[in-house]
Coordinates of C-alpha atoms (C1' of nucleotides) in Angstrom, one line a residue:
Chain A
M26 CA -153.8 80.7 -59.1
S27 CA -152.0 83.4 -61.0
S28 CA -153.7 85.7 -63.4
A29 CA -152.1 84.1 -66.4
A30 CA -154.1 84.1 -69.5
P31 CA -155.2 80.7 -70.6
G32 CA -152.7 79.1 -73.1
A33 CA -150.0 81.5 -72.0
T34 CA -147.0 79.5 -70.9
V35 CA -145.0 81.2 -68.2
G36 CA -141.6 79.8 -69.2
P37 CA -138.8 78.9 -66.8
L38 CA -137.3 82.4 -66.9
P39 CA -133.7 82.4 -68.0
R40 CA -132.1 83.6 -64.7
R41 CA -129.1 85.2 -66.4
Q42 CA -127.0 86.8 -63.7
M43 CA -123.7 85.2 -63.8
L44 CA -120.5 86.9 -64.7
A45 CA -119.0 83.7 -66.1
D46 CA -121.8 83.5 -68.6
D47 CA -121.2 87.0 -69.9
V48 CA -117.5 86.3 -70.1
H49 CA -118.3 83.1 -72.0
E50 CA -120.4 85.0 -74.5
A51 CA -117.7 87.7 -74.8
I52 CA -114.9 85.3 -75.6
K53 CA -117.1 83.3 -77.9
A54 CA -117.9 86.5 -79.8
L55 CA -114.2 87.4 -80.0
I56 CA -113.5 84.0 -81.6
M57 CA -116.6 84.1 -83.9
E58 CA -115.7 87.6 -85.1
N59 CA -112.2 86.4 -85.8
A60 CA -110.8 89.0 -83.5
I61 CA -108.4 86.3 -82.3
A62 CA -106.4 84.6 -85.0
P63 CA -106.8 80.8 -85.4
G64 CA -104.2 79.0 -83.4
A65 CA -103.2 82.1 -81.4
R66 CA -102.7 82.0 -77.7
V67 CA -105.4 83.1 -75.4
S68 CA -104.1 84.3 -72.1
I69 CA -106.3 83.8 -69.0
D70 CA -104.9 86.8 -67.2
G71 CA -104.8 88.9 -70.3
L72 CA -108.5 88.3 -71.0
A73 CA -109.3 88.9 -67.3
R74 CA -107.6 92.3 -67.4
Q75 CA -109.1 93.1 -70.8
L76 CA -112.6 92.3 -69.5
G77 CA -112.1 93.8 -66.1
V78 CA -112.8 90.6 -64.1
S79 CA -110.8 88.1 -62.1
P80 CA -109.3 85.0 -63.8
T81 CA -111.8 82.6 -62.3
P82 CA -114.8 83.3 -64.5
V83 CA -112.4 83.4 -67.5
R84 CA -111.2 80.0 -66.6
E85 CA -114.7 78.6 -66.4
A86 CA -115.6 80.2 -69.7
L87 CA -112.6 78.8 -71.4
A88 CA -113.3 75.3 -70.0
R89 CA -116.7 75.4 -71.6
L90 CA -115.3 76.7 -74.9
E91 CA -112.8 73.8 -74.9
S92 CA -115.7 71.3 -74.8
A93 CA -117.2 73.2 -77.7
E94 CA -113.9 72.8 -79.4
L95 CA -113.5 76.5 -80.0
V96 CA -110.2 76.5 -78.0
V97 CA -107.8 73.8 -77.2
K98 CA -105.9 73.5 -73.9
E99 CA -102.2 72.6 -73.5
P100 CA -101.6 71.8 -69.9
L101 CA -99.4 74.3 -68.0
R102 CA -99.2 76.3 -71.2
G103 CA -102.6 77.7 -71.6
Y104 CA -105.3 77.9 -74.2
R105 CA -105.1 78.5 -78.0
T106 CA -107.9 79.0 -80.4
T107 CA -108.5 76.0 -82.6
P108 CA -106.2 75.9 -85.6
L109 CA -107.5 76.1 -89.1
L110 CA -109.0 73.0 -90.5
T111 CA -106.8 70.8 -92.6
R112 CA -108.0 69.7 -96.0
E113 CA -108.9 66.3 -94.6
Q114 CA -110.8 67.8 -91.8
L115 CA -112.8 70.1 -94.1
D116 CA -113.5 67.1 -96.3
D117 CA -114.7 65.1 -93.3
L118 CA -116.9 68.0 -92.2
Y119 CA -118.7 68.2 -95.5
Q120 CA -119.1 64.5 -95.6
F121 CA -120.9 64.8 -92.3
R122 CA -123.0 67.6 -93.5
L123 CA -124.0 65.6 -96.5
L124 CA -125.0 62.8 -94.2
I125 CA -127.3 64.8 -91.9
E126 CA -128.5 67.9 -93.8
P127 CA -130.2 66.4 -96.8
W128 CA -132.0 64.1 -94.4
A129 CA -133.0 67.1 -92.3
A130 CA -134.3 69.0 -95.4
G131 CA -136.4 66.0 -96.3
R132 CA -137.9 65.7 -92.9
A133 CA -138.5 69.4 -92.8
A134 CA -140.5 69.1 -96.0
E135 CA -142.5 66.3 -94.5
Q136 CA -143.2 67.6 -91.0
A137 CA -142.8 71.4 -90.8
D138 CA -145.9 73.0 -89.4
D139 CA -147.3 76.3 -90.4
G140 CA -145.3 78.3 -87.8
G141 CA -142.1 76.7 -89.0
R142 CA -142.8 77.4 -92.6
D143 CA -143.6 81.0 -91.8
R144 CA -140.3 81.3 -90.0
L145 CA -138.5 79.9 -93.1
E146 CA -140.2 82.3 -95.4
A147 CA -139.4 85.2 -93.0
E148 CA -135.7 84.2 -93.0
M149 CA -135.6 84.1 -96.8
R150 CA -137.4 87.5 -97.0
S151 CA -135.0 89.1 -94.5
C152 CA -132.1 88.9 -96.9
A153 CA -133.4 89.9 -100.3
T154 CA -130.2 91.1 -101.9
P155 CA -126.7 91.2 -100.5
A156 CA -124.6 91.5 -103.7
D157 CA -122.4 94.0 -101.9
D158 CA -118.7 93.2 -101.7
T159 CA -118.0 94.7 -98.3
Y160 CA -116.9 92.7 -95.3
D161 CA -120.0 93.5 -93.4
S162 CA -122.2 92.3 -96.2
Y163 CA -120.3 89.1 -96.4
K164 CA -120.7 88.7 -92.6
A165 CA -124.4 89.3 -92.8
L166 CA -124.7 86.7 -95.5
A167 CA -122.7 84.2 -93.4
A168 CA -125.0 84.9 -90.5
H169 CA -128.1 84.2 -92.7
D170 CA -126.5 81.0 -93.9
T171 CA -126.0 79.8 -90.3
R172 CA -129.6 80.7 -89.4
F173 CA -130.9 79.0 -92.5
H174 CA -129.2 75.7 -91.9
V175 CA -130.0 75.6 -88.2
L176 CA -133.6 76.4 -89.0
V177 CA -133.9 73.6 -91.5
A178 CA -132.5 71.2 -88.9
E179 CA -135.0 72.6 -86.4
L180 CA -137.9 72.1 -88.8
A181 CA -136.9 68.5 -89.2
G182 CA -138.0 68.0 -85.6
S183 CA -134.8 66.4 -84.5
T184 CA -133.0 68.0 -81.6
Q185 CA -130.1 65.6 -82.0
V186 CA -129.5 66.5 -85.6
R187 CA -129.8 70.2 -84.9
R188 CA -127.3 70.0 -82.1
A189 CA -124.9 67.8 -84.0
F190 CA -125.0 70.4 -86.8
E191 CA -124.4 73.3 -84.4
R192 CA -121.5 71.6 -82.7
T193 CA -119.6 71.4 -86.0
H194 CA -119.3 75.2 -86.0
C195 CA -118.9 74.7 -89.7
H196 CA -119.6 78.4 -90.5
L197 CA -116.8 79.5 -88.2
H198 CA -114.3 77.3 -90.0
I199 CA -115.5 78.3 -93.4
F200 CA -115.4 81.9 -92.4
R201 CA -111.8 81.7 -91.2
L202 CA -110.6 79.8 -94.2
H203 CA -111.7 82.4 -96.6
Y204 CA -114.0 85.2 -95.7
D205 CA -113.3 86.9 -98.9
R206 CA -114.6 84.4 -101.3
G207 CA -118.1 85.5 -102.2
L208 CA -120.8 83.0 -101.6
G209 CA -123.2 85.5 -102.9
E210 CA -126.2 85.2 -105.2
Q211 CA -125.6 81.5 -105.9
T212 CA -126.0 80.6 -102.2
L213 CA -129.2 82.6 -102.0
S214 CA -130.7 81.0 -105.1
E215 CA -129.8 77.5 -103.7
H216 CA -131.5 78.4 -100.4
R217 CA -134.5 79.5 -102.3
R218 CA -134.7 76.2 -104.1
I219 CA -134.5 74.3 -100.8
T220 CA -137.1 76.6 -99.3
R221 CA -139.5 76.1 -102.2
A222 CA -139.2 72.3 -101.9
I223 CA -139.9 72.4 -98.2
L224 CA -142.9 74.7 -98.6
D225 CA -144.1 72.4 -101.4
R226 CA -143.8 69.5 -98.9
D227 CA -141.7 67.7 -101.4
P228 CA -139.1 65.7 -99.4
T229 CA -137.3 64.2 -102.4
A230 CA -136.7 67.6 -104.0
A231 CA -135.7 69.1 -100.7
E232 CA -133.1 66.4 -100.1
A233 CA -131.7 66.8 -103.6
A234 CA -131.6 70.5 -103.3
M235 CA -129.7 70.4 -100.1
R236 CA -127.3 67.8 -101.4
D237 CA -126.6 69.9 -104.5
H238 CA -126.2 73.0 -102.3
L239 CA -123.6 71.3 -100.1
E240 CA -121.8 69.7 -103.0
T241 CA -121.5 73.0 -104.7
A242 CA -120.2 74.7 -101.6
C243 CA -117.9 71.8 -101.0
Y244 CA -116.2 72.2 -104.4
E245 CA -116.0 76.0 -103.9
R246 CA -114.4 75.5 -100.5
L247 CA -112.0 72.8 -101.3
R248 CA -110.5 74.4 -104.3
P249 CA -108.4 77.0 -102.7
V250 CA -107.1 74.7 -100.0
S251 CA -105.8 72.3 -102.6
E252 CA -103.2 74.8 -103.6
E253 CA -101.2 73.8 -100.6
A254 CA -102.2 70.2 -100.5
G255 CA -99.7 67.6 -99.5
G256 CA -98.5 68.9 -96.2
P257 CA -100.6 68.9 -93.0
T258 CA -101.7 72.4 -93.8
R259 CA -101.1 73.4 -90.2
V260 CA -101.1 77.0 -89.2
D261 CA -98.6 78.4 -86.7
P262 CA -98.8 82.1 -86.4
Q263 CA -96.1 82.2 -83.7
G264 CA -93.4 80.5 -85.8
Chain B
M3 CA -82.5 62.4 -85.5
S4 CA -83.6 60.5 -82.5
S5 CA -83.0 56.9 -82.0
A6 CA -86.6 56.0 -82.7
A7 CA -87.2 52.7 -84.5
P8 CA -88.4 53.1 -88.1
G9 CA -92.2 53.2 -88.3
A10 CA -92.6 53.9 -84.6
T11 CA -94.5 57.1 -84.1
V12 CA -93.5 59.0 -81.0
G13 CA -96.8 60.6 -80.3
P14 CA -97.4 63.9 -78.7
L15 CA -97.4 62.4 -75.2
P16 CA -100.5 63.4 -73.3
R17 CA -98.9 65.7 -70.8
R18 CA -101.4 64.8 -68.1
Q19 CA -100.4 66.7 -65.0
M20 CA -103.4 68.9 -64.2
L21 CA -105.5 68.4 -61.2
A22 CA -108.6 69.7 -63.0
D23 CA -108.2 67.0 -65.6
D24 CA -108.1 64.3 -63.0
V25 CA -111.1 65.8 -61.2
H26 CA -112.9 65.9 -64.5
E27 CA -112.3 62.2 -65.1
A28 CA -113.3 61.4 -61.5
I29 CA -116.6 63.1 -61.7
K30 CA -117.3 61.7 -65.2
A31 CA -116.6 58.3 -63.8
L32 CA -119.0 58.9 -60.9
I33 CA -121.8 59.8 -63.4
M34 CA -121.0 57.0 -65.8
E35 CA -121.0 54.5 -63.0
N36 CA -124.4 55.8 -61.9
A37 CA -122.9 56.6 -58.5
I38 CA -124.9 59.9 -58.7
A39 CA -128.6 59.5 -59.4
P40 CA -130.1 61.2 -62.5
G41 CA -131.3 64.7 -61.7
A42 CA -129.5 64.7 -58.3
R43 CA -127.7 67.8 -57.1
V44 CA -124.0 67.9 -57.4
S45 CA -122.4 70.1 -54.8
I46 CA -119.2 71.9 -55.8
D47 CA -117.9 72.1 -52.2
G48 CA -119.1 68.6 -51.4
L49 CA -117.1 67.1 -54.3
A50 CA -114.1 69.3 -53.5
R51 CA -114.1 67.9 -49.9
Q52 CA -114.7 64.4 -51.1
L53 CA -111.8 64.5 -53.6
G54 CA -109.6 66.5 -51.3
V55 CA -109.1 69.5 -53.5
S56 CA -110.2 73.1 -53.6
P57 CA -113.4 74.1 -55.4
T58 CA -111.7 75.8 -58.3
P59 CA -110.7 72.6 -60.3
V60 CA -114.1 71.1 -59.5
R61 CA -115.8 74.1 -61.0
E62 CA -113.6 73.8 -64.1
A63 CA -114.5 70.2 -64.4
L64 CA -118.2 70.8 -64.0
A65 CA -118.1 73.5 -66.6
R66 CA -116.7 71.0 -69.1
L67 CA -119.2 68.4 -68.1
E68 CA -122.0 70.9 -68.7
S69 CA -120.9 71.4 -72.3
A70 CA -120.8 67.6 -72.6
E71 CA -124.4 67.6 -71.3
L72 CA -123.6 65.3 -68.4
V73 CA -124.7 67.9 -65.9
V74 CA -126.9 71.0 -66.2
K75 CA -126.3 74.2 -64.3
E76 CA -128.9 76.3 -62.6
P77 CA -127.4 79.7 -61.9
L78 CA -126.8 80.5 -58.2
R79 CA -128.2 77.1 -57.4
G80 CA -125.6 74.7 -58.6
Y81 CA -125.3 71.7 -60.8
R82 CA -127.4 68.6 -61.2
T83 CA -126.8 65.5 -63.2
T84 CA -128.8 65.4 -66.4
P85 CA -132.3 64.0 -65.8
L86 CA -133.6 60.8 -67.4
L87 CA -134.5 61.1 -71.0
T88 CA -138.2 61.5 -71.9
R89 CA -139.8 59.1 -74.3
E90 CA -139.5 61.8 -77.0
Q91 CA -135.9 62.4 -76.4
L92 CA -135.1 58.7 -76.5
D93 CA -137.0 58.4 -79.8
D94 CA -135.1 61.3 -81.2
L95 CA -131.8 59.7 -80.0
Y96 CA -132.5 56.5 -81.9
Q97 CA -133.6 58.4 -84.9
F98 CA -130.2 60.1 -85.0
R99 CA -128.4 56.8 -84.4
L100 CA -130.4 55.3 -87.3
L101 CA -129.2 58.2 -89.5
I102 CA -125.5 58.0 -88.8
E103 CA -124.7 54.4 -87.6
P104 CA -125.9 52.4 -90.6
W105 CA -124.0 54.8 -92.8
A106 CA -120.9 54.3 -90.6
A107 CA -121.2 50.5 -90.8
G108 CA -121.4 50.7 -94.6
R109 CA -118.3 52.9 -94.9
A110 CA -116.5 50.7 -92.4
A111 CA -117.2 47.8 -94.7
E112 CA -115.8 49.7 -97.7
Q113 CA -112.8 51.3 -96.1
A114 CA -111.5 49.5 -93.1
D115 CA -107.9 48.6 -93.4
D116 CA -106.3 45.4 -92.0
G117 CA -105.4 47.0 -88.7
G118 CA -109.0 48.1 -88.2
R119 CA -110.4 44.8 -89.1
D120 CA -108.1 43.1 -86.6
R121 CA -109.2 45.4 -83.9
L122 CA -112.9 44.6 -84.7
E123 CA -112.2 40.9 -84.5
A124 CA -110.3 41.3 -81.3
E125 CA -113.2 43.3 -79.8
M126 CA -115.6 40.5 -80.7
R127 CA -113.3 37.8 -79.4
S128 CA -112.8 39.7 -76.1
C129 CA -116.4 39.0 -75.0
A130 CA -117.1 35.5 -76.0
T131 CA -120.0 34.8 -73.6
P132 CA -121.6 37.0 -71.1
A133 CA -124.9 35.3 -70.3
D134 CA -124.4 36.0 -66.7
D135 CA -127.2 37.9 -64.9
T136 CA -125.1 39.9 -62.5
Y137 CA -124.8 43.6 -62.5
D138 CA -121.1 43.4 -63.3
S139 CA -121.8 41.2 -66.2
Y140 CA -124.3 43.6 -67.6
K141 CA -121.9 46.5 -67.1
A142 CA -119.2 44.6 -69.0
L143 CA -121.6 44.0 -71.9
A144 CA -122.6 47.6 -71.9
A145 CA -118.9 48.6 -72.1
H146 CA -118.4 46.2 -75.0
D147 CA -121.4 47.7 -76.7
T148 CA -120.0 51.2 -76.4
R149 CA -116.6 50.1 -77.7
F150 CA -118.1 48.2 -80.5
H151 CA -120.2 51.1 -81.8
V152 CA -117.4 53.7 -81.4
L153 CA -115.1 51.3 -83.2
V154 CA -117.4 51.0 -86.2
A155 CA -117.7 54.7 -86.4
E156 CA -113.9 55.0 -86.3
L157 CA -113.5 52.4 -89.0
A158 CA -115.8 54.4 -91.2
G159 CA -113.0 57.0 -91.2
S160 CA -115.1 59.9 -90.2
T161 CA -114.0 61.8 -87.2
Q162 CA -117.2 63.9 -87.2
V163 CA -119.4 60.9 -87.2
R164 CA -117.5 59.3 -84.4
R165 CA -117.6 62.4 -82.2
A166 CA -121.2 63.0 -83.0
F167 CA -121.9 59.5 -81.8
E168 CA -119.8 59.8 -78.7
R169 CA -121.4 63.1 -77.8
T170 CA -124.9 61.5 -77.6
H171 CA -123.7 59.5 -74.6
C172 CA -126.5 57.1 -75.6
H173 CA -125.1 54.2 -73.5
L174 CA -125.2 56.3 -70.4
H175 CA -128.9 57.1 -71.0
I176 CA -129.8 53.6 -71.9
F177 CA -128.0 52.3 -68.9
R178 CA -129.7 54.7 -66.5
L179 CA -133.1 54.0 -68.0
H180 CA -133.0 50.3 -67.3
Y181 CA -129.8 48.6 -66.4
D182 CA -131.6 45.4 -65.6
R183 CA -133.1 44.6 -68.9
G184 CA -130.8 42.0 -70.4
L185 CA -129.4 42.9 -73.8
G186 CA -127.6 39.6 -73.7
E187 CA -127.0 37.0 -76.4
Q188 CA -129.2 38.8 -79.0
T189 CA -127.0 41.9 -78.9
L190 CA -123.9 39.8 -79.4
S191 CA -125.3 37.9 -82.3
E192 CA -126.3 41.1 -83.9
H193 CA -122.8 42.5 -83.4
R194 CA -121.4 39.3 -85.0
R195 CA -123.6 39.8 -88.0
I196 CA -122.4 43.4 -88.4
T197 CA -118.8 42.3 -87.9
R198 CA -119.2 39.6 -90.5
A199 CA -120.5 42.0 -93.1
I200 CA -117.7 44.5 -92.4
L201 CA -115.1 41.8 -92.7
D202 CA -116.7 40.6 -95.9
R203 CA -116.5 44.1 -97.3
D204 CA -120.2 44.1 -97.9
P205 CA -121.5 47.7 -97.3
T206 CA -125.1 46.9 -98.1
A207 CA -125.2 44.0 -95.7
A208 CA -123.4 46.0 -93.0
E209 CA -125.8 48.9 -93.3
A210 CA -128.8 46.6 -93.1
A211 CA -127.4 44.7 -90.1
M212 CA -126.7 47.9 -88.2
R213 CA -130.2 49.2 -89.0
D214 CA -131.8 46.0 -87.8
H215 CA -129.7 46.1 -84.7
L216 CA -130.7 49.6 -83.8
E217 CA -134.4 49.0 -84.6
T218 CA -134.4 45.9 -82.4
A219 CA -132.8 47.8 -79.6
C220 CA -135.1 50.7 -80.1
Y221 CA -138.2 48.5 -79.7
E222 CA -136.7 46.9 -76.7
R223 CA -135.9 50.2 -75.1
L224 CA -139.1 52.1 -75.9
R225 CA -141.4 49.4 -74.6
P226 CA -140.9 49.9 -70.9
V227 CA -141.0 53.6 -71.1
S228 CA -144.4 53.6 -72.8
E229 CA -145.9 52.2 -69.5
E230 CA -145.9 55.8 -68.2
A231 CA -146.5 57.5 -71.5
G232 CA -148.5 60.6 -71.6
G233 CA -146.8 62.7 -69.0
P234 CA -143.5 64.4 -69.5
T235 CA -141.8 61.4 -67.8
R236 CA -139.7 63.7 -65.7
V237 CA -137.8 62.4 -62.7
D238 CA -137.6 64.4 -59.5
P239 CA -135.7 62.5 -56.9
Q240 CA -136.0 65.4 -54.4
G241 CA -139.7 65.7 -54.4
Chain C
dA25 C1' -73.1 80.5 -83.3
dC26 C1' -74.5 77.5 -79.5
dA27 C1' -75.2 75.8 -74.9
dG28 C1' -76.4 77.0 -70.2
dG29 C1' -78.8 79.6 -66.8
dA30 C1' -81.5 83.2 -64.6
dA31 C1' -85.4 86.5 -64.7
dA32 C1' -90.1 87.3 -66.1
dT33 C1' -94.4 85.9 -67.3
dT34 C1' -98.1 82.8 -66.9
dT35 C1' -100.7 78.9 -65.4
dC36 C1' -102.8 76.6 -61.6
dC37 C1' -104.4 76.0 -57.2
dT38 C1' -105.6 77.5 -52.4
dA39 C1' -107.8 80.3 -49.1
dC40 C1' -111.1 83.7 -48.1
dA41 C1' -115.2 87.2 -48.4
dC42 C1' -119.7 88.2 -50.2
dG43 C1' -124.2 87.3 -51.8
dA44 C1' -128.0 84.4 -52.9
dT45 C1' -130.8 80.4 -51.9
dC46 C1' -132.8 76.9 -49.1
dT47 C1' -134.5 74.8 -44.6
dG48 C1' -136.8 75.1 -40.5
dA49 C1' -139.3 77.0 -36.7
dG50 C1' -142.2 80.4 -35.0
dT51 C1' -146.1 83.6 -35.3
dG52 C1' -150.3 85.2 -36.8
dA53 C1' -154.7 85.0 -39.2
dT54 C1' -158.7 82.5 -40.9
Chain D
dA28 C1' -156.9 73.4 -35.7
dT29 C1' -155.1 74.4 -40.1
dC30 C1' -152.9 77.2 -43.2
dA31 C1' -150.0 80.9 -44.8
dC32 C1' -146.5 84.1 -44.0
dT33 C1' -142.1 85.7 -41.9
dC34 C1' -137.7 85.5 -40.4
dA35 C1' -133.5 83.7 -38.7
dG36 C1' -129.6 80.2 -39.5
dA37 C1' -127.2 77.3 -42.4
dT38 C1' -125.6 76.0 -46.8
dC39 C1' -123.7 76.7 -51.1
dG40 C1' -122.4 79.1 -55.3
dT41 C1' -119.6 83.1 -57.1
dG42 C1' -115.8 86.2 -57.4
dT43 C1' -111.3 88.1 -55.5
dA44 C1' -106.6 88.0 -54.0
dG45 C1' -102.3 85.7 -53.4
dG46 C1' -98.7 82.2 -53.7
dA47 C1' -96.3 77.9 -55.6
dA48 C1' -94.7 75.6 -59.8
dA49 C1' -93.8 75.4 -64.5
dT50 C1' -92.7 77.4 -68.9
dT51 C1' -90.9 80.7 -71.9
dT52 C1' -87.7 84.3 -73.0
dC53 C1' -83.6 86.6 -72.9
dC54 C1' -79.0 87.2 -71.6
dT55 C1' -74.4 85.7 -70.9
dG56 C1' -70.2 83.0 -71.5
dT57 C1' -67.6 79.9 -74.2

DNA sequence: ACAGGAAATTTCCTACACGATCTGAGTGAT
DNA sequence: ATCACTCAGATCGTGTAGGAAATTTCCTGT
């Protein structure tokens, strides 16, 4: 009999007190912030020294990042960050997004409860106008884009879809391919259109809006890569 | 200029000479074979002794298995195999499969090349008649089911879809929930129907066949779980 | 310029120390 | 007598340090 208020769930309390966990987050942040070039080598001992820990937690963190496909391991040679996506891989990625995200938008329009819709409105309110051309501004917009798409998947009520989306790390890949190209006002207006359809509980409109949004983005993204089409479009910073 | 025969791709040769990799496969096999009960504790030192290695590669392997969601980690307490799926999670899983697999079957019907179609026929030929009621027979059929669905996703030409499917580990969960329930002749006949549609290059029929197949399986699977519906359907082998 | 080889760096694994958690018995109070 | 609490021992996860094996790099000799 604790003195918990009725209706207050106690929660399983996170229990975060592992060095390896912090190391994992630190390395993930390094990759997400593009502080390590795509395809560049990631030294275990180097990171250990840099972070002031022993190699063991670094090794554990890198093993997890490998499963998340943020780094790749070459036996007896070490880890590298995942190379840039080829044109085929980017195409494949958007095909997958077109398969799951319009569906998610439709289900979100059908099933989102009041709390969910509030969160969606709050997210849209939180980034009224970016328009700035600075690096930080672009980064903030990219972060909003990530949150928005994850939120839509969450509102659809499917854990599997949300995780499948998150595991693509599509924003990381897009960011690395061209963090300069402004996905500015147009992105926001498309997000607003999706949001409106969800708030209006109009699944058909939500699906269509999401599909249009992705197809627009897909065209935007694929254009610059096609300059060097033909070859495998592999990056090798060392060579 | 090597002396390779024309048309023979040399391949990047796997370079498998890491103990941690073998340990990873060994533990994965243990889980897949259901040698460790769902939700049971997995001791690092215990596995290290059992496999005759030091704890370090075991930790690396478990870290990767955690990202694959085959085990879960409780800080300072160790790892456990993932618990049995609740009814909601199983429902969610089939919803996801219904989203991506009929699509994959349709694309496979459209795009599969001759080599792919040969592989599909070979897979279907390889398991002519199971019908046996033994555990091994069921296990063989489950293995065929896995290979079949992965192959369809592969023939669809989408790496993202194939990986998303593989990462669900749906066959592991189904197997653990009830490895007794015979998905015998009916499964094979449904597979044959899907195969026929793909070989006939009929996307509409392939999609419909896959959808029917999953819906049938879904009903089969969900029925026994509903016996104990209501509660969270959590398993606690220790208690 | 190119082949061969040795030194340096790095990965990978083992062995060990520390700290936290869990199990059980024992003690005390109700 | 039953229950709750406490406290020791054992067990296990976590991080550090060190050594063996492999790779990469650089240098030398032809």
